[in-house]
Coordinates of C-alpha atoms in Angstrom, one line a residue:
X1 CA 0.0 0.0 0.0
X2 CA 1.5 3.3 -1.5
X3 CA 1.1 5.3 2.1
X4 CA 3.1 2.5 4.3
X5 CA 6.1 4.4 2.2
X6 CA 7.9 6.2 4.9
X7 CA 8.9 8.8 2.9
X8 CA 5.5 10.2 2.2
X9 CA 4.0 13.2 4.4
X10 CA 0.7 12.8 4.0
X11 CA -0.8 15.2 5.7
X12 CA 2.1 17.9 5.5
X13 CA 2.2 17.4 1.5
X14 CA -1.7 18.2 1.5
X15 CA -1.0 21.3 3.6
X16 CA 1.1 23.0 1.8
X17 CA -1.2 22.3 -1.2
X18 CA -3.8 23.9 0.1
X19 CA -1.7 26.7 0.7
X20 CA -0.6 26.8 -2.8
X21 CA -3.6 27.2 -3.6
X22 CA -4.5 30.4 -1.5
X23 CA -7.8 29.4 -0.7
X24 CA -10.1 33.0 0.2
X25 CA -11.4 32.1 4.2
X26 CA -14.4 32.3 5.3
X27 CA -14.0 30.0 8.0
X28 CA -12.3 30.2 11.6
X29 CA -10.3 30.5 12.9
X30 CA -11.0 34.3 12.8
X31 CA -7.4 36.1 11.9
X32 CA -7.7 34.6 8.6
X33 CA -4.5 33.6 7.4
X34 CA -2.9 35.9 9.7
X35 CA -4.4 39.2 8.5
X36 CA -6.4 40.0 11.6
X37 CA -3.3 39.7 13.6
X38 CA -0.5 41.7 12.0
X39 CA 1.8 42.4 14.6
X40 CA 2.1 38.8 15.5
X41 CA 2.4 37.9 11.9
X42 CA 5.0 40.2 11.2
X43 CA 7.1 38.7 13.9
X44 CA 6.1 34.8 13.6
X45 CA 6.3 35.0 9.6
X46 CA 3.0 34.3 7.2
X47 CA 3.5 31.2 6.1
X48 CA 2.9 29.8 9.7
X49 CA -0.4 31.6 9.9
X50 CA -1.3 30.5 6.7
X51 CA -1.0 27.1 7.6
X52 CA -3.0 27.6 11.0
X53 CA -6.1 26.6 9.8
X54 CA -9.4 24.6 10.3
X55 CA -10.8 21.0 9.6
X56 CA -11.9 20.8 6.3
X57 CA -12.8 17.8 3.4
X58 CA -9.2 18.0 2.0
X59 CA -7.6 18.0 5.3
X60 CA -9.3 15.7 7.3
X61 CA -10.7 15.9 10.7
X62 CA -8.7 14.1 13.7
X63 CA -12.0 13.7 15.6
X64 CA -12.9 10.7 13.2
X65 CA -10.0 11.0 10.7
X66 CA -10.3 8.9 7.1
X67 CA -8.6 10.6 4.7
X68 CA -4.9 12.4 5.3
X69 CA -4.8 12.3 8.4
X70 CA -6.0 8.7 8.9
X71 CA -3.2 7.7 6.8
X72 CA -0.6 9.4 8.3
X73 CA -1.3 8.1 11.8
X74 CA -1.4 4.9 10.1
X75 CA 2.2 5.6 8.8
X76 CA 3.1 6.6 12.4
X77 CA 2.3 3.5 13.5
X78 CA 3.6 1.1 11.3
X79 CA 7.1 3.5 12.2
X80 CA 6.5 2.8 16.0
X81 CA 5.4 -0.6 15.7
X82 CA 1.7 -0.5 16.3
X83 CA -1.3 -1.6 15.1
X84 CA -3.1 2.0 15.7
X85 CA -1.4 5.5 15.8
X86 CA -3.2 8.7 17.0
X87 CA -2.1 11.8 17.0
X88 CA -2.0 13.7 20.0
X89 CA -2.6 17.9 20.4
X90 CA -2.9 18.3 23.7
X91 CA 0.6 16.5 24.3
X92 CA 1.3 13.3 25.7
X93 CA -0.9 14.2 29.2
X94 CA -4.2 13.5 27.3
X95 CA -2.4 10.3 25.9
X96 CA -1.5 9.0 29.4
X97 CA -5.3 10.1 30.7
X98 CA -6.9 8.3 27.5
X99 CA -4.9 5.2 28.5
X100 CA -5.7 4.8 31.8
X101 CA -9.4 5.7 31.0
X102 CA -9.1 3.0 28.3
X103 CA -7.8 0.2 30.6
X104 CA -9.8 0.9 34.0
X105 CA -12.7 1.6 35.0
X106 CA -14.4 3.1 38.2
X107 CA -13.4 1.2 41.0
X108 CA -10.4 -1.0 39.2
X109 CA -7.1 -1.1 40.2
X110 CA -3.8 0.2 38.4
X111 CA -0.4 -0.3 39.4
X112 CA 1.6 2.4 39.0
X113 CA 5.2 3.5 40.4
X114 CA 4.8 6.8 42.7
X115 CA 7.0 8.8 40.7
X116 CA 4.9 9.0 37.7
X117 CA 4.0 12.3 36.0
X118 CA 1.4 14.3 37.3
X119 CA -1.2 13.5 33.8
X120 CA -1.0 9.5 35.4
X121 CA -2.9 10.8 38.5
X122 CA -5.3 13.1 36.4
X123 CA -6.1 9.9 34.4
X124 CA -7.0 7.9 37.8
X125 CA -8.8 10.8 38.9
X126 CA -10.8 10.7 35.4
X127 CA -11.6 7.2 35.3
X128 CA -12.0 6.7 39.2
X129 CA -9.3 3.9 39.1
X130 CA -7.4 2.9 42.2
X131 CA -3.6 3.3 42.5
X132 CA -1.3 0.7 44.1
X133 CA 1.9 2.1 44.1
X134 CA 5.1 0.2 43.8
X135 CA 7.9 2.4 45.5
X136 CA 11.0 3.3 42.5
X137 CA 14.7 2.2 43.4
X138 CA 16.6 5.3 44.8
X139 CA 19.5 6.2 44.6
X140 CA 20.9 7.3 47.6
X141 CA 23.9 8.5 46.4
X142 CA 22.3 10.9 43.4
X143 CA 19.1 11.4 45.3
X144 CA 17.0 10.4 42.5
X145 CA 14.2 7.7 41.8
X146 CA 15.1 5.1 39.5
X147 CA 13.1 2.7 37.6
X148 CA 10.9 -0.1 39.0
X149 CA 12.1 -4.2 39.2
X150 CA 11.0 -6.8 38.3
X151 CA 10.6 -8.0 41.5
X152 CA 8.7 -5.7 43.2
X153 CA 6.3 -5.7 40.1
X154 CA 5.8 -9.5 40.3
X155 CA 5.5 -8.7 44.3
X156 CA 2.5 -6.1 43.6
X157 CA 0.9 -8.4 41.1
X158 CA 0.6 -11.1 43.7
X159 CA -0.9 -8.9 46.2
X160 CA -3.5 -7.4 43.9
X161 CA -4.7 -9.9 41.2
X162 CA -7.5 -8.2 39.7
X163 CA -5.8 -5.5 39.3
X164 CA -6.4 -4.5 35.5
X165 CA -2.8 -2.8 33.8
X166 CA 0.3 -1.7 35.1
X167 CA 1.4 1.8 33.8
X168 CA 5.2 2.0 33.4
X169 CA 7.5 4.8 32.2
X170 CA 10.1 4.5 29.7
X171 CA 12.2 6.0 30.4
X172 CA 12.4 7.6 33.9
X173 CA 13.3 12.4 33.9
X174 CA 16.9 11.1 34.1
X175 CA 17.1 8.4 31.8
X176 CA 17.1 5.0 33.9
X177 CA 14.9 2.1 32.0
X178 CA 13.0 -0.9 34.0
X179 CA 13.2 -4.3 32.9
X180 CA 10.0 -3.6 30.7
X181 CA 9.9 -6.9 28.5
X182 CA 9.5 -9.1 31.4
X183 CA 7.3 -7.2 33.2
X184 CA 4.7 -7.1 30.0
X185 CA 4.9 -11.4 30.7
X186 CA 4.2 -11.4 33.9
X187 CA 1.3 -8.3 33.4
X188 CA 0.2 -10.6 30.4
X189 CA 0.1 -14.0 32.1
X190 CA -2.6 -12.6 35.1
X191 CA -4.3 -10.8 32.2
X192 CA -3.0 -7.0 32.9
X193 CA -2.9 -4.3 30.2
X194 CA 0.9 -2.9 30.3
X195 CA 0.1 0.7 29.5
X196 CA 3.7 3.1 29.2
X197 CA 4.9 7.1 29.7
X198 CA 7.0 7.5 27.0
X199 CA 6.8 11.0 27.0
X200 CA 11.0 11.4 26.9
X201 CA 11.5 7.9 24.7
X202 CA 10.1 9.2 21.5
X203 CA 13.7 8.6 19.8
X204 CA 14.5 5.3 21.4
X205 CA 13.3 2.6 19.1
X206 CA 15.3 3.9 16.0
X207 CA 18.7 3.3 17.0
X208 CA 20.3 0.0 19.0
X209 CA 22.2 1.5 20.6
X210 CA 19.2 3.1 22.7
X211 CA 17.1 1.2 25.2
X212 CA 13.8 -0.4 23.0
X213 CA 10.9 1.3 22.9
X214 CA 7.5 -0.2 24.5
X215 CA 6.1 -1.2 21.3
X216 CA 9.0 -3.5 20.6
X217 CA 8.8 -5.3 24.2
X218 CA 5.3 -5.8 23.9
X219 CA 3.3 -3.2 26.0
X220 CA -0.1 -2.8 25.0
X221 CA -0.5 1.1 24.6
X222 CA 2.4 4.1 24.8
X223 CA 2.2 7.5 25.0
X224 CA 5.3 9.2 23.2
X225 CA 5.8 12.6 23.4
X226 CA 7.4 13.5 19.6
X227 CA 7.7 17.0 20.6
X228 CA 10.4 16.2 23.6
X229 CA 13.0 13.7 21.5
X230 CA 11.5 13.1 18.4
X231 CA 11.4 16.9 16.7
X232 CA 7.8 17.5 16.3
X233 CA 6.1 20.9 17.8
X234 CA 5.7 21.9 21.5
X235 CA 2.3 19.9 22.7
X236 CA 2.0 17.3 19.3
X237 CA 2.7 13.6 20.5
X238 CA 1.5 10.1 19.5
X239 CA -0.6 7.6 21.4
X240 CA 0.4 3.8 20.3
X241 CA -1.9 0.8 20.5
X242 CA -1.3 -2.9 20.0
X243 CA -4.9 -4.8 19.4
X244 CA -5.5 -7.3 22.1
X245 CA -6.5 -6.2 25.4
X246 CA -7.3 -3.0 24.9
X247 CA -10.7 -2.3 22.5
X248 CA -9.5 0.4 19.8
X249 CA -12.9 2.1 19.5
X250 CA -12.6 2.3 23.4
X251 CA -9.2 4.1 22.5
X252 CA -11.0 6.9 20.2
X253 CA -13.4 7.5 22.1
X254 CA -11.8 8.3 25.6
X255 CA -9.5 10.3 22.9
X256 CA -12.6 12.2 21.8
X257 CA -13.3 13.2 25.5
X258 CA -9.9 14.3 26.0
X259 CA -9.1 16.5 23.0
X260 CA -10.1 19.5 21.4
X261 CA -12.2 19.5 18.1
X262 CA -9.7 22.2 16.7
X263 CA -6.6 19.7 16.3
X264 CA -4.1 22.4 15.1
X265 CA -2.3 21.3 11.7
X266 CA 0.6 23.3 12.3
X267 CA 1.2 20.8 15.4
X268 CA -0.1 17.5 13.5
X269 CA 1.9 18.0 10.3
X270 CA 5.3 18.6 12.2
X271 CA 4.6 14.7 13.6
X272 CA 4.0 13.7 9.9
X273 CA 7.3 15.1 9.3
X274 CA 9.2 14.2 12.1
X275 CA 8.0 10.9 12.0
X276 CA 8.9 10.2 8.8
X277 CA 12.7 12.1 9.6
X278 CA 13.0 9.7 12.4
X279 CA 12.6 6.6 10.2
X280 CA 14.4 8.1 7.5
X281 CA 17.2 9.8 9.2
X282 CA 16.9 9.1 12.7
X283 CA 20.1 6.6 13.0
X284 CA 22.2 9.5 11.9
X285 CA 21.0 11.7 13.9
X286 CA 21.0 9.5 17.2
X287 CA 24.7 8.5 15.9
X288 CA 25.6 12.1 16.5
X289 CA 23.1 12.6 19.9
X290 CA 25.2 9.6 21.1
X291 CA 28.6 11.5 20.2
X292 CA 27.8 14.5 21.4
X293 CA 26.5 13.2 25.2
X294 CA 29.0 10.7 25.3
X295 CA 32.0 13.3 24.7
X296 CA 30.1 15.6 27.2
X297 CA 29.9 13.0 29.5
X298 CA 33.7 12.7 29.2
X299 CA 34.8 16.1 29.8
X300 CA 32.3 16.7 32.6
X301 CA 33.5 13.6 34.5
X302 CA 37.0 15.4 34.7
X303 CA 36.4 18.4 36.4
X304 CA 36.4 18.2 39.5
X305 CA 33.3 18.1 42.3
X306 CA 31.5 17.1 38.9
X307 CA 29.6 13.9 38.0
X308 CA 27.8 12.8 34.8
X309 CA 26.6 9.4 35.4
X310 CA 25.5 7.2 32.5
X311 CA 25.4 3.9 31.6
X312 CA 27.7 2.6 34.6
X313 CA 24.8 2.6 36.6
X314 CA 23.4 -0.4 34.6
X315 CA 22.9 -3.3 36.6
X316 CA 21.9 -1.4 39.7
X317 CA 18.7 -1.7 41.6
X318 CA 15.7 -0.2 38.8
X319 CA 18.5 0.6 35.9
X320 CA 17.7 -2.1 33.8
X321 CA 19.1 0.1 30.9
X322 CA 20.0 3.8 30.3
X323 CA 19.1 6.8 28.0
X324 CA 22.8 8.2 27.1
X325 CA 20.7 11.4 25.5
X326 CA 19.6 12.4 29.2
X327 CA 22.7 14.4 30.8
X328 CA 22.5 13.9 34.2
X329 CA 25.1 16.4 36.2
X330 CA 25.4 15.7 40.0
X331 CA 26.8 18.8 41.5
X332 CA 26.8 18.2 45.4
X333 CA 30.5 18.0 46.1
X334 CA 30.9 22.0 44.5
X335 CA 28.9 22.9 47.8
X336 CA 25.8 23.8 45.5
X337 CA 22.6 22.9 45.0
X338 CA 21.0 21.6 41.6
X339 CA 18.8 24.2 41.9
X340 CA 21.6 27.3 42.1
X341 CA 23.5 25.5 39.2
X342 CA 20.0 25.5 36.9
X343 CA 20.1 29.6 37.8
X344 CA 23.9 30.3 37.4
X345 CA 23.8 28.6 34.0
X346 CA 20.3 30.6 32.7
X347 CA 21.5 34.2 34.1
X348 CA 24.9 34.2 34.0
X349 CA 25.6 32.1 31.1
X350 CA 22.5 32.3 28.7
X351 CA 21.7 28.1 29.1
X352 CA 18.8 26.8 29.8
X353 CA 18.6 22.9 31.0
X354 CA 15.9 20.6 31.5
X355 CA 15.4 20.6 34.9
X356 CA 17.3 20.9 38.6
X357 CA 17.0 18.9 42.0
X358 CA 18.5 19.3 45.1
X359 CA 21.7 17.3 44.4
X360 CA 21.6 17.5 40.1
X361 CA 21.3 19.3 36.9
X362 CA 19.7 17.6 33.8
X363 CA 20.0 18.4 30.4
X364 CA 18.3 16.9 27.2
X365 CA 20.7 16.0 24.3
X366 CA 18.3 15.7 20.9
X367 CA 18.1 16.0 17.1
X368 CA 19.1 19.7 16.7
X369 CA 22.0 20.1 18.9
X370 CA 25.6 20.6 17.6
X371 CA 29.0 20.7 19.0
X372 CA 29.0 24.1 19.7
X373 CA 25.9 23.7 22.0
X374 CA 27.9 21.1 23.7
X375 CA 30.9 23.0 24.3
X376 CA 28.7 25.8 25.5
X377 CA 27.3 24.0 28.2
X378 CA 30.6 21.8 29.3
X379 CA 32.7 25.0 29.1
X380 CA 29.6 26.9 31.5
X381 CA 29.6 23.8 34.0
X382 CA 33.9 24.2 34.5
X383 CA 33.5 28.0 34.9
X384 CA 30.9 27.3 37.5
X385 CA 33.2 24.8 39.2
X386 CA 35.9 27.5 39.3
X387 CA 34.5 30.1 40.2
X388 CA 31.4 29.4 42.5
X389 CA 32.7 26.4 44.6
X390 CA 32.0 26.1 48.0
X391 CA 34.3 24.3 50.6
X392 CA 31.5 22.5 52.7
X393 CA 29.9 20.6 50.4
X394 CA 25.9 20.3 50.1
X395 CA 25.0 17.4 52.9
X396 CA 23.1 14.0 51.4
X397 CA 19.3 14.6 52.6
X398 CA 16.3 12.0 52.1
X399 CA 15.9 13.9 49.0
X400 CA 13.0 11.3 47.2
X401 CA 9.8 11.0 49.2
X402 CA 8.4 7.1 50.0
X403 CA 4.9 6.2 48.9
X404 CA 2.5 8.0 50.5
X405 CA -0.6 6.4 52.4
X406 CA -3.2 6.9 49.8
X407 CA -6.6 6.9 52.5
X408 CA -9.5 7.5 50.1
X409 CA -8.8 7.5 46.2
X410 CA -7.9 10.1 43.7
X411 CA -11.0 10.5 42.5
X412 CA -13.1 10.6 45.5
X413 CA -11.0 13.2 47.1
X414 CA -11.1 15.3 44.2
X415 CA -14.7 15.7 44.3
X416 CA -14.9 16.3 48.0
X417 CA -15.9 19.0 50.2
X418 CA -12.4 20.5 51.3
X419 CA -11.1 23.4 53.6
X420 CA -7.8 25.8 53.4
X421 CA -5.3 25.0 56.3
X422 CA -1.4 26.8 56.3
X423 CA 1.1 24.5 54.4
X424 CA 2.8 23.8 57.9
X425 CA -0.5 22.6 60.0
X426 CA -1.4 20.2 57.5
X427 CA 0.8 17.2 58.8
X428 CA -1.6 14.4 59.5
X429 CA -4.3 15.6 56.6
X430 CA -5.5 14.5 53.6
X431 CA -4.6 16.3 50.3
X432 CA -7.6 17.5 48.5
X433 CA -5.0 19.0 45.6
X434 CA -1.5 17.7 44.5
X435 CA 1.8 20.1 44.8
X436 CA 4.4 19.4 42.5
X437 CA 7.2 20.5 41.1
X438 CA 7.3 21.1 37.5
X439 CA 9.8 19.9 35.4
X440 CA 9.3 16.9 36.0
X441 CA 5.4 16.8 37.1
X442 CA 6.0 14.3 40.2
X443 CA 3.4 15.0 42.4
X444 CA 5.1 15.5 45.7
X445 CA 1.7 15.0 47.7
X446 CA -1.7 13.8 45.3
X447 CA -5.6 14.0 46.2
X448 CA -6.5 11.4 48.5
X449 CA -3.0 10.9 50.7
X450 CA -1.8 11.2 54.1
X451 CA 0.3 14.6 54.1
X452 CA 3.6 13.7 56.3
X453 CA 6.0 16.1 57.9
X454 CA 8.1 15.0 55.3
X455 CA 6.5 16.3 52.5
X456 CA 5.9 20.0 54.2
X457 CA 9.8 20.0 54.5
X458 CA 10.1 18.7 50.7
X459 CA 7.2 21.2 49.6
X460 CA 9.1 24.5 51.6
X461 CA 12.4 23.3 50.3
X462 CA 11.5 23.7 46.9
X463 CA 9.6 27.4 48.1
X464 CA 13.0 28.3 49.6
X465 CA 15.0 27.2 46.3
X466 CA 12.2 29.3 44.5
X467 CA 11.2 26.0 42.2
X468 CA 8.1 26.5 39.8
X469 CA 5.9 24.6 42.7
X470 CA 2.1 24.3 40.9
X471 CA -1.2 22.4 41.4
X472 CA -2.7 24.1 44.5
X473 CA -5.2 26.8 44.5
X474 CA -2.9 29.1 46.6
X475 CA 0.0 30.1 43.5
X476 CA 2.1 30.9 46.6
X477 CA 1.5 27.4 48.4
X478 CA 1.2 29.2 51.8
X479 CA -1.9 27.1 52.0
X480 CA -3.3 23.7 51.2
X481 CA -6.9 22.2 50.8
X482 CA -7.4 19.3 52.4
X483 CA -10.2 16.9 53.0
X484 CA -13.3 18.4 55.2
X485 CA -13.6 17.7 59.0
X486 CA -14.0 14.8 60.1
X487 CA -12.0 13.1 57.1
X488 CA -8.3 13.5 58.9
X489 CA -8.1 9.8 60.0

């Protein structure tokens, strides 16, 4: 069949032909090719508002797609390994919430490791499922979760046989992979759906020298995030599904709850592209992602009170493998904190990384970086070490929280009556709101659990080290809502 050939844009190729064609609009949306909004035009260009435009016959609709857009999902798929591809405007959260909505419903349980994004928990919330949480390796050392083993997934299983999927994420903010092909057997054997965060694996399953993607170990739906790894646009990603367990008309219809009926086509034709770049020319360009973090890797490694840690930590408790494009700096020993390093590198040396935590730095390596980004960065991180140094280095804290008591579910404690208490009298309560910090969009506390001292001191750690902290009503989290009276237990 002519559109299983990967170098076909479907979609893209009939975009720019309607705009070949200058079609006269008299349809939304309103600034009409970009003349009703000039000053934005001017600066943006206006050949990207010319191609910001509505469903119509020739361009198919991604509510109930059969024409160019159903084939090139169907090309994304065949690319990823799937037996369905959707594509995916509102980013990879409404992916993870369509998945979980598409494997439980009210009542059923998922297991789920505790450091999952904050867009798992929405989905549990939405489809009234029940986590069991299997607590992540740590490591100590680093001060970072890990993946999940094998083990303690079997372990979970045992406890809670009718529970109905196990959501995994491949691969974890800093790049460590769980043994995710024996997991989906053991899931498989007591009849679990294996549903995976891919949000920052996207790149993963066209090179070998990258961990494998979900689709190739057998998971029955992935969420992949295009715009992170894979080149796409900010907010486009993919939702994967492999026929079996999981009902595909279930699929696009929890999808047609989640998304907006204005799919933008500026954000769906850059996945046609970049999926077809990936198959096309992705090796190449994940030779060079590989080249370019390994080499960083090097240089960091010898300055000193610096540590880029990689693939050594294979083999350790939750690394089953490791994603070389993550660049994980721990920075302890120069007497600073992740979080100063993130700010000395954006003000003082015009960088901007991923994300920061108490003891690290982490920075993406991708498709369009170069040596002289690179250099850039490893050039900033030695002035750093030279110049801003302390001598007491930054003591090892219980920097990664345990799993929380979860006393009444997501859901329910969503929809409850609740009251506003100060951030430090609510040890003992239960959360009626999560707090996170964002990157990465682990909930430090969710709806539904025990709030411990613990997590105050986490939550006005990241206040004093001036993190963007979200998901309460109060922006300034001086305040929590918590469960009504009579619900502290």
């Amino acid at each position: 069949m002519s559109y299983l050939n990967q170098n076909q844009t479907p979609l893209f190729s009939a975009l720019k032909d309607y705009h070949q064609r200058n079609v006269i609009p008299f349809d939304v949306p309103g600034h009409k090719h970009g003349k009703g909004l000039m000053e934005f035009t001017e600066y943006v260009g206006s050949t990207i508002m010319e191609l910001d435009v509505n469903s119509m016959k020739c361009l198919d609709n991604i509510c109930n797609p059969i024409g160019v857009i159903k084939e090139a999902e169907e090309l994304a798929a065949y690319a990823f390994g799937a037996d369905h591809g959707y594509f995916l405007v509102n980013g990879t959260t409404s992916g993870v919430q369509a998945m979980i909505m598409s494997a439980c419903q009210p009542g059923d349980k998922i297991i789920l490791p505790r450091n999952a994004h904050k867009s798992a928990i929405a989905g549990i919330i939405l489809s009234g499922a029940v986590p069991i949480y299997i607590q992540p390796e740590v490591n100590e050392e680093l001060g970072i979760a890990m993946g999940v083993t094998l083990e303690s997934v079997e372990s979970t299983i045992g406890r809670h046989p009718d529970a109905k999927a196990v959501f995994l994420i491949n691969p974890t903010y800093y790049g460590a992979v769980s043994n995710i092909k024996d997991i989906v057997k053991v899931a498989h054997r007591n009849a679990m759906a294996v549903l995976v965060d891919e949000a920052h694996g996207a790149h993963m399953g066209f090179h070998d020298e990258f961990p494998m993607s979900a689709m190739e170990l057998g998971a029955d739906m992935s969420a992949v995030s295009l715009h992170k790894t894979g080149g796409s646009l900010s907010q486009s990603s993919l939702l994967l599904l492999r026929e079996g367990i999981i009902d595909p008309f279930t699929v696009k219809k929890n999808l047609n709850l989640m998304q907006t009926t204005s799919g933008s086509y500026l954000l769906m034709a850059s996945l046609d592209v970049a999926r077809k770049q990936l198959v096309i020319d992705g090796k190449e360009m994940l030779d060079r992602v590989l080249r370019l973090s390994r080499g960083a890797r090097d240089r960091i490694n010898e300055i000193d009170g610096l540590y880029s840690f990689g693939t050594e930590l294979i083999g350790a408790p939750g690394v089953y493998h490791f994603d070389e494009s993550k660049l994980g700096v721990h920075v302890r020993k120069l007497g600073l904190t992740g979080f100063e390093v993130y700010d000395l590198l954006r003000d003082e040396y015009n960088i901007q990384v991923e994300m920061s935590d108490y003891y690290n730095i982490m920075a993406i390596i991708s498709l369009g970086d170069t040596e002289e980004s690179l250099n850039a960065l490893v050039d900033a991180l030695a002035d750093i070490a030279m110049k801003h140094r302390r001598e007491e280095e930054i003591k090892v804290i219980n920097n990664v929280l345990k799993n929380p008591d979860v006393i009444i579910s997501p859901r329910d404690a969503y929809y409850s009556n609740k009251r506003v208490i100060k951030l430090e009298d609510a040890e003992g309560e239960i959360s009626g709101e999560s707090i996170m910090a964002y990157p990465p969009g682990i909930p430090v506390v969710s709806p539904g659990e025990r709030i411990t001292k613990e997590m105050i001191e986490h939550i006005q750690m990241l206040k004093e080290e001036e993190t963007l902290v979200q998901g309460t009503e109060d922006p300034y989290i001086n305040y929590v809502r918590v469960l009504g009276l009579g619900m502290k237990r």
